[in-house]
Coordinates of C-alpha atoms in Angstrom, one line a residue:
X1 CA 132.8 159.9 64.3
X2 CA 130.9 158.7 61.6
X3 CA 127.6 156.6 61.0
X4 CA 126.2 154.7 57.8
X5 CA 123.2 155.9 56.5
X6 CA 121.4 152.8 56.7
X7 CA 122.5 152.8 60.8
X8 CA 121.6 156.2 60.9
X9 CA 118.0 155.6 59.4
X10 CA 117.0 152.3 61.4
X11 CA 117.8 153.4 64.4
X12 CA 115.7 156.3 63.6
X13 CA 112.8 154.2 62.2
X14 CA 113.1 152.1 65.9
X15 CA 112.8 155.0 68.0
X16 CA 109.6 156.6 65.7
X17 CA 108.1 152.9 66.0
X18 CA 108.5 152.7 70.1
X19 CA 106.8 156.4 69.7
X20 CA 103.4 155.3 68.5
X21 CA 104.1 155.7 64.4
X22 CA 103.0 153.2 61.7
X23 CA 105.2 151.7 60.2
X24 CA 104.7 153.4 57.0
X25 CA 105.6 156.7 58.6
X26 CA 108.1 155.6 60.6
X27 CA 110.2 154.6 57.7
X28 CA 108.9 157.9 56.0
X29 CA 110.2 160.3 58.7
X30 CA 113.4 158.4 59.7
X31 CA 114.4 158.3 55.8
X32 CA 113.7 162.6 55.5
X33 CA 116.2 162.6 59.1
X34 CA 119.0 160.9 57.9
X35 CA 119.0 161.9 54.2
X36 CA 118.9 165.5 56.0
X37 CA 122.0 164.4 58.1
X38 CA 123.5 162.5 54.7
X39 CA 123.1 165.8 53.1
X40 CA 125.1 167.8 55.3
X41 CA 121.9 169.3 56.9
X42 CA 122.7 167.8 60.3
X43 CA 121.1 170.4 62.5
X44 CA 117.7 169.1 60.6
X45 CA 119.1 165.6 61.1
X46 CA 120.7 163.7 63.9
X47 CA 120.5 166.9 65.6
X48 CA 117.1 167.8 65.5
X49 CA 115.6 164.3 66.1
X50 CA 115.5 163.8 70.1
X51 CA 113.9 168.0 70.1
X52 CA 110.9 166.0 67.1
X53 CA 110.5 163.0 69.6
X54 CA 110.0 165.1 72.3
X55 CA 106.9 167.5 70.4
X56 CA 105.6 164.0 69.3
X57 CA 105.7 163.2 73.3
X58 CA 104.2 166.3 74.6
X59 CA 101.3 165.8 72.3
X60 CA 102.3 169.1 70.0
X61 CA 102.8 166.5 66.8
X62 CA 99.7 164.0 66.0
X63 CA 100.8 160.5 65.5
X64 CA 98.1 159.1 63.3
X65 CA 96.6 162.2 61.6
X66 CA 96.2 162.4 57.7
X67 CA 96.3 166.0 55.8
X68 CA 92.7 167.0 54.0
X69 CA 91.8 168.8 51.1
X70 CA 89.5 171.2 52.2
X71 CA 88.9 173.1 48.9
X72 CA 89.8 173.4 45.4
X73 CA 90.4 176.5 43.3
X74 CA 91.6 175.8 39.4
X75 CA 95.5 174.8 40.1
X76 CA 95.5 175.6 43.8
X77 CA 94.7 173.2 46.6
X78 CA 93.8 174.5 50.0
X79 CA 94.8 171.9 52.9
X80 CA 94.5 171.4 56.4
X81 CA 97.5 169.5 57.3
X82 CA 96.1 168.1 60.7
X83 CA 99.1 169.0 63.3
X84 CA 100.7 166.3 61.8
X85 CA 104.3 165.7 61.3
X86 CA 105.6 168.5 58.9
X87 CA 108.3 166.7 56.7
X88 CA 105.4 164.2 56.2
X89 CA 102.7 166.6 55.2
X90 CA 105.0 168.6 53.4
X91 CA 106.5 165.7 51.4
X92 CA 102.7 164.8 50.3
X93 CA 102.3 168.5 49.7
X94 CA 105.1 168.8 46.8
X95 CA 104.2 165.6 45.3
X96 CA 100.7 166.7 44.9
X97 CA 101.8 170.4 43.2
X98 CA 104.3 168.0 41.0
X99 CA 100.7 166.2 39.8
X100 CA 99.0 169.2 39.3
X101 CA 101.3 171.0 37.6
X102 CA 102.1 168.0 35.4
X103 CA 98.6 168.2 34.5
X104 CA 98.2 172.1 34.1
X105 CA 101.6 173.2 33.4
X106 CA 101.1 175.0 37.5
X107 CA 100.4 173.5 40.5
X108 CA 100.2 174.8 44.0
X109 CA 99.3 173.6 47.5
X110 CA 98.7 175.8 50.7
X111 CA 98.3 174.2 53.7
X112 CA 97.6 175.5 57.1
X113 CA 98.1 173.5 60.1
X114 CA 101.4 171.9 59.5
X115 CA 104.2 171.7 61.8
X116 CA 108.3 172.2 61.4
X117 CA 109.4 170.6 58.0
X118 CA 113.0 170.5 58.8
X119 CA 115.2 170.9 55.9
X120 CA 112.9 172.6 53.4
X121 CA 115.1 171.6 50.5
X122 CA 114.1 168.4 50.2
X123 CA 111.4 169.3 49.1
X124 CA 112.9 171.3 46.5
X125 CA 115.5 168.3 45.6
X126 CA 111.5 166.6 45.0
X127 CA 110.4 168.8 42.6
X128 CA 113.2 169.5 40.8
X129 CA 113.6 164.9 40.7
X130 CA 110.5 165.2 38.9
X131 CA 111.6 168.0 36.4
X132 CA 109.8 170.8 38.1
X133 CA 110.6 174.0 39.4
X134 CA 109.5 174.4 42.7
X135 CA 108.9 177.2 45.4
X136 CA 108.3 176.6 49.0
X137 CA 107.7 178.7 52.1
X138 CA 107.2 178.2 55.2
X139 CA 106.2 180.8 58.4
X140 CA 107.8 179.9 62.0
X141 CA 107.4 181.2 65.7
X142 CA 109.2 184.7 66.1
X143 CA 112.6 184.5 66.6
X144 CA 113.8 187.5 64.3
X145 CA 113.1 191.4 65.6
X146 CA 111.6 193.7 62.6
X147 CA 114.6 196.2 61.4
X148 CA 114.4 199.0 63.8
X149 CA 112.6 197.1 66.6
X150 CA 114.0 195.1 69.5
X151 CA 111.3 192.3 70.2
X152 CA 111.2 189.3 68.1
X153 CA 108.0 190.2 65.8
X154 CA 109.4 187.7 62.5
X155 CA 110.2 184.4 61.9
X156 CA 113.2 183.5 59.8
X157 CA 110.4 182.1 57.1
X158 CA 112.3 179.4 54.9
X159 CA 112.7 179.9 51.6
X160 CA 113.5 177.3 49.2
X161 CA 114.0 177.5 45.1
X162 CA 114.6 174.2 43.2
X163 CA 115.4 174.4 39.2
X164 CA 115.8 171.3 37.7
X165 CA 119.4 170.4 35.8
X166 CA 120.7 167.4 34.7
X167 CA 123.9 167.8 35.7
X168 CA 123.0 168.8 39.1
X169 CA 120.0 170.8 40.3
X170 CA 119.9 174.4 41.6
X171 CA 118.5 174.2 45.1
X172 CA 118.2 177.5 47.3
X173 CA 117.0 176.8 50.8
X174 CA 117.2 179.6 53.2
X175 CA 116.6 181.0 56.1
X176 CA 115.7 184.6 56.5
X177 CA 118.2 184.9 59.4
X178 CA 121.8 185.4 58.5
X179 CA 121.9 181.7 60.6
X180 CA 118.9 179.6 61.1
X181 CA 118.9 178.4 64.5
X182 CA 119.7 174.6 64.0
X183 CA 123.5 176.1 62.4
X184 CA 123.3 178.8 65.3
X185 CA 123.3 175.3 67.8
X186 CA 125.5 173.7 65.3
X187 CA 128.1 176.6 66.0
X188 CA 127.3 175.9 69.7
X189 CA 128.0 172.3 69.8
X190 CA 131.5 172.7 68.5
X191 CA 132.2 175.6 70.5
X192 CA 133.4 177.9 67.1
X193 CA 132.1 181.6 66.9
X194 CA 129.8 182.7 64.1
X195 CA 132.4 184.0 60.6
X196 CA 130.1 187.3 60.8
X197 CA 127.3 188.7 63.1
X198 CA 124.2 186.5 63.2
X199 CA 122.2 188.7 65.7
X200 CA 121.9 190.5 69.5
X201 CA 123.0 189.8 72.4
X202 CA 121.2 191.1 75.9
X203 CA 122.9 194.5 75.3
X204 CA 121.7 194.8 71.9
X205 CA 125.0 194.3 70.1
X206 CA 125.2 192.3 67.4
X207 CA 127.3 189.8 68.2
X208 CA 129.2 186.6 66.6
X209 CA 128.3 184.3 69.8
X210 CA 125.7 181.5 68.6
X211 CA 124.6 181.2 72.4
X212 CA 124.0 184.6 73.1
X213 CA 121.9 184.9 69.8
X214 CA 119.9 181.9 70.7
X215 CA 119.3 183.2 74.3
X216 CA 117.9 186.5 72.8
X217 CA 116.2 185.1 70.0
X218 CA 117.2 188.1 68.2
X219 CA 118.5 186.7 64.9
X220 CA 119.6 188.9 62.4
X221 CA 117.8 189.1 59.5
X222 CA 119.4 188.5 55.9
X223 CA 119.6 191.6 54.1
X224 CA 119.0 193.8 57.2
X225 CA 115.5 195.6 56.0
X226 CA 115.5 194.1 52.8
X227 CA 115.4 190.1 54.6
X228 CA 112.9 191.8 57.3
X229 CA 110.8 192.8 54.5
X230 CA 110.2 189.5 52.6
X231 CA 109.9 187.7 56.1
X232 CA 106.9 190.1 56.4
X233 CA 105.6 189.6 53.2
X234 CA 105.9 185.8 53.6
X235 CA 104.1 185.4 56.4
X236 CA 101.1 187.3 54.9
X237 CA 101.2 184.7 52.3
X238 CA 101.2 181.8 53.7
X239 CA 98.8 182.9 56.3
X240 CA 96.5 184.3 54.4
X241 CA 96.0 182.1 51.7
X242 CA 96.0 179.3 53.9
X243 CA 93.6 180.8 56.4
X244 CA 96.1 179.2 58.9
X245 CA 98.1 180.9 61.8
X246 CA 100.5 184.1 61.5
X247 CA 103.6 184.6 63.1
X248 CA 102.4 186.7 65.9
X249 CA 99.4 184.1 66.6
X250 CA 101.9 181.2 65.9
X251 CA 104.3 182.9 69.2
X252 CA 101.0 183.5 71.1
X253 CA 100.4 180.0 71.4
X254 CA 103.7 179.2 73.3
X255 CA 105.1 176.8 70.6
X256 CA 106.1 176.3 67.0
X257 CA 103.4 174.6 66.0
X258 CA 100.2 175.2 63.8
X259 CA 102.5 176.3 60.7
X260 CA 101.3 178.0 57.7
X261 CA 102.8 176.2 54.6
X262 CA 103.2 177.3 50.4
X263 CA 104.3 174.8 47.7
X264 CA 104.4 176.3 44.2
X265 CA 105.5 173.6 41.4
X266 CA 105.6 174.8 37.0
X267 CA 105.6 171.9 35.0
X268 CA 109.3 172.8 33.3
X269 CA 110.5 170.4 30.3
X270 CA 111.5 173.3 28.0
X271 CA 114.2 175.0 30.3
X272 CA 116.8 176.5 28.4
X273 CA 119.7 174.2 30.0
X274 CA 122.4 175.9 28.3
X275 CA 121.5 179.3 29.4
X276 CA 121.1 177.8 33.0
X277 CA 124.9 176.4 32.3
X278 CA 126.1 179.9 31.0
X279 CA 125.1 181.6 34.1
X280 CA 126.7 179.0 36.3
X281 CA 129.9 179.4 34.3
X282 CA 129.7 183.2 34.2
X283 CA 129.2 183.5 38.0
X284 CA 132.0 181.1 38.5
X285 CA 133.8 183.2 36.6
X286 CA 134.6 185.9 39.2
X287 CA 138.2 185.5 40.6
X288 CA 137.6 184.2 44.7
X289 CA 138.4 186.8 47.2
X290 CA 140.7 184.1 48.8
X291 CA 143.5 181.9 47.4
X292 CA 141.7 178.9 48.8
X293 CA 138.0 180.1 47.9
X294 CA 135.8 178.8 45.6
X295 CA 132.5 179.7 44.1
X296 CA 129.2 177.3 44.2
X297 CA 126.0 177.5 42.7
X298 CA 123.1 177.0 45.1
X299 CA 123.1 172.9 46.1
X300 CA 126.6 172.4 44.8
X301 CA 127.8 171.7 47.8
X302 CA 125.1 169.4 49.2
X303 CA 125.5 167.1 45.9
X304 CA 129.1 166.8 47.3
X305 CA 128.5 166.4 50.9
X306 CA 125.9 163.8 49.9
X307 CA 128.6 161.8 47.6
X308 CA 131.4 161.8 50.6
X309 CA 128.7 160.6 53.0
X310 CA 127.7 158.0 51.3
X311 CA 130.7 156.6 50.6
X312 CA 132.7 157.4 54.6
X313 CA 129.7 157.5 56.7
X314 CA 127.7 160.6 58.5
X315 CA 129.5 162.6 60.2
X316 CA 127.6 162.9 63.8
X317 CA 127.7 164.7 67.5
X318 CA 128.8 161.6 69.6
X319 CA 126.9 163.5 72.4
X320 CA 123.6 163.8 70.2
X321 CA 124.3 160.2 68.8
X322 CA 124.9 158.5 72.2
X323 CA 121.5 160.7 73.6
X324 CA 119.4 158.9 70.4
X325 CA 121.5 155.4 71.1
X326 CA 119.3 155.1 74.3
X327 CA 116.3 156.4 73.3

């Protein structure tokens, strides 16, 4: 089944205004859910919007909050995001590292306070828009166990990378997990086992079930040690620049909320574009392992999901769809 964007979004903006949301950020939020969704992203889209409703519900997202500057240190500034809603603190975030860095060739913002942004890509898709590279990181709850430990101790920190390109930007957004776990419940949904191990099961054996990993919240980390390691080291960034919450005091407080947030934009007119182009052509360049393979550069594919979207309609979960139909 599939849904027009514009369906997709009003439908979204009706629900966020029968929630308590201006109608500024209303249309705000329920733009980020279906571009997410348009984008291919649809466990940070359709998928994820009853689970946001519900935090905004319980009280763990603030309606009408604002983020504040709280300090100012040459091209850093320090914010306090206000347990607001994350794609919308997160969106004013980036746009505010785009100015600064426009200005001083380096712009950063570090907020503390925030909650889940979603899909962290569009906010490198933003940057790179306004001919910037851009960085951005974000801690979580613990869902990932340390290598060589069994409890979850890590959160599968999202990393994204944005380099701008004419012809079609390079966007990394990842995960520290092999799966993050809106494509864990993605696999779920529609009932297809994982293409290689995404984490533990109650035994301790990895496993290619995306059930049993979510019941253990033992994801497996990218990398094994190496994707343990920079989950560590995010989180001590984020956290302690911010002066927000860690990981562990994230999990102590019994929900994902309270995130610790890092938006890094440079100022980037003078790219060399046809060294960028080389690389892409000399990684393409490597014969696929299958007949039917092909090779992508990072955010390749979402510029073609986004183009068969638009033109056939969203694909969505009828079950999900129906659920946010009578919200």
């Amino acid at each position: 089944m599939r849904v027009p964007f514009n369906i997709l979004r009003d439908q979204f903006y009706n629900i966020l205004l029968k929630t308590g949301f201006s109608k500024q950020k209303a249309e705000f939020i329920a733009r980020i859910f279906a571009e997410n969704s348009r984008d291919g992203v649809y466990s940070h889209g359709l998928n994820r919007f009853p689970v946001f409703i519900e935090a905004v519900k319980k009280g763990s997202i603030a309606l009408n909050t604002e983020p504040q500057i709280l300090s100012k240190n040459g091209s850093i500034e320090y914010w306090d995001g206000q347990l607001g809603p994350g794609m919308y603190i997160a969106t004013l975030a980036i746009d505010r590292a785009i100015a600064i860095a426009k200005e001083s060739g380096i712009g950063c913002v570090s907020v503390k306070n925030s909650n889940h942004w979603m899909r962290g890509g569009i906010y490198g898709w933003q940057a790179a828009d306004a001919g910037c590279v851009g960085i951005c990181t974000s801690n979580t709850i613990a869902n990932m166990p340390p290598w060589g430990g069994r409890e979850p101790r890590l959160g599968n920190n999202p990393l994204v990378v944005a380099i701008p390109r004419p012809q079609g930007h390079l966007v990394l957004d990842m995960a520290l997990s092999q799966f993050s776990y809106g494509k864990l419940q993605e696999y779920e949904l529609s009932g297809r086992e994982l293409p290689v191990a995404g984490g533990y099961d109650e035994e301790g054996r990895l496993t290619t079930n995306p059930q049993q990993v979510r019941a253990t919240q033992r994801s497996l980390p990218i990398g094994f040690w190496k994707g343990s390691g920079l989950s560590f080291m995010l989180d001590v960034l984020v956290a302690s620049l911010s002066a927000g919450q860690s990981v562990g005091q994230i999990t102590a407080g019994g929900s994902e909320i309270g995130l610790s947030q890092f938006f890094l934009c440079i100022n980037a007119p003078h790219l060399n574009q046809l060294l960028i182009n080389e690389i892409i052509q000399y990684t393409k360049s490597s014969q696929p392992a299958s007949s039917d393979g092909k090779i992508y550069y990072p955010g390749e594919k979402t510029l073609a999901i986004r183009i068969e979207n638009e033109r056939n309609g969203i694909p969505v979960n009828n079950e999900i769809w129906q659920q946010v139909l009578k919200m």
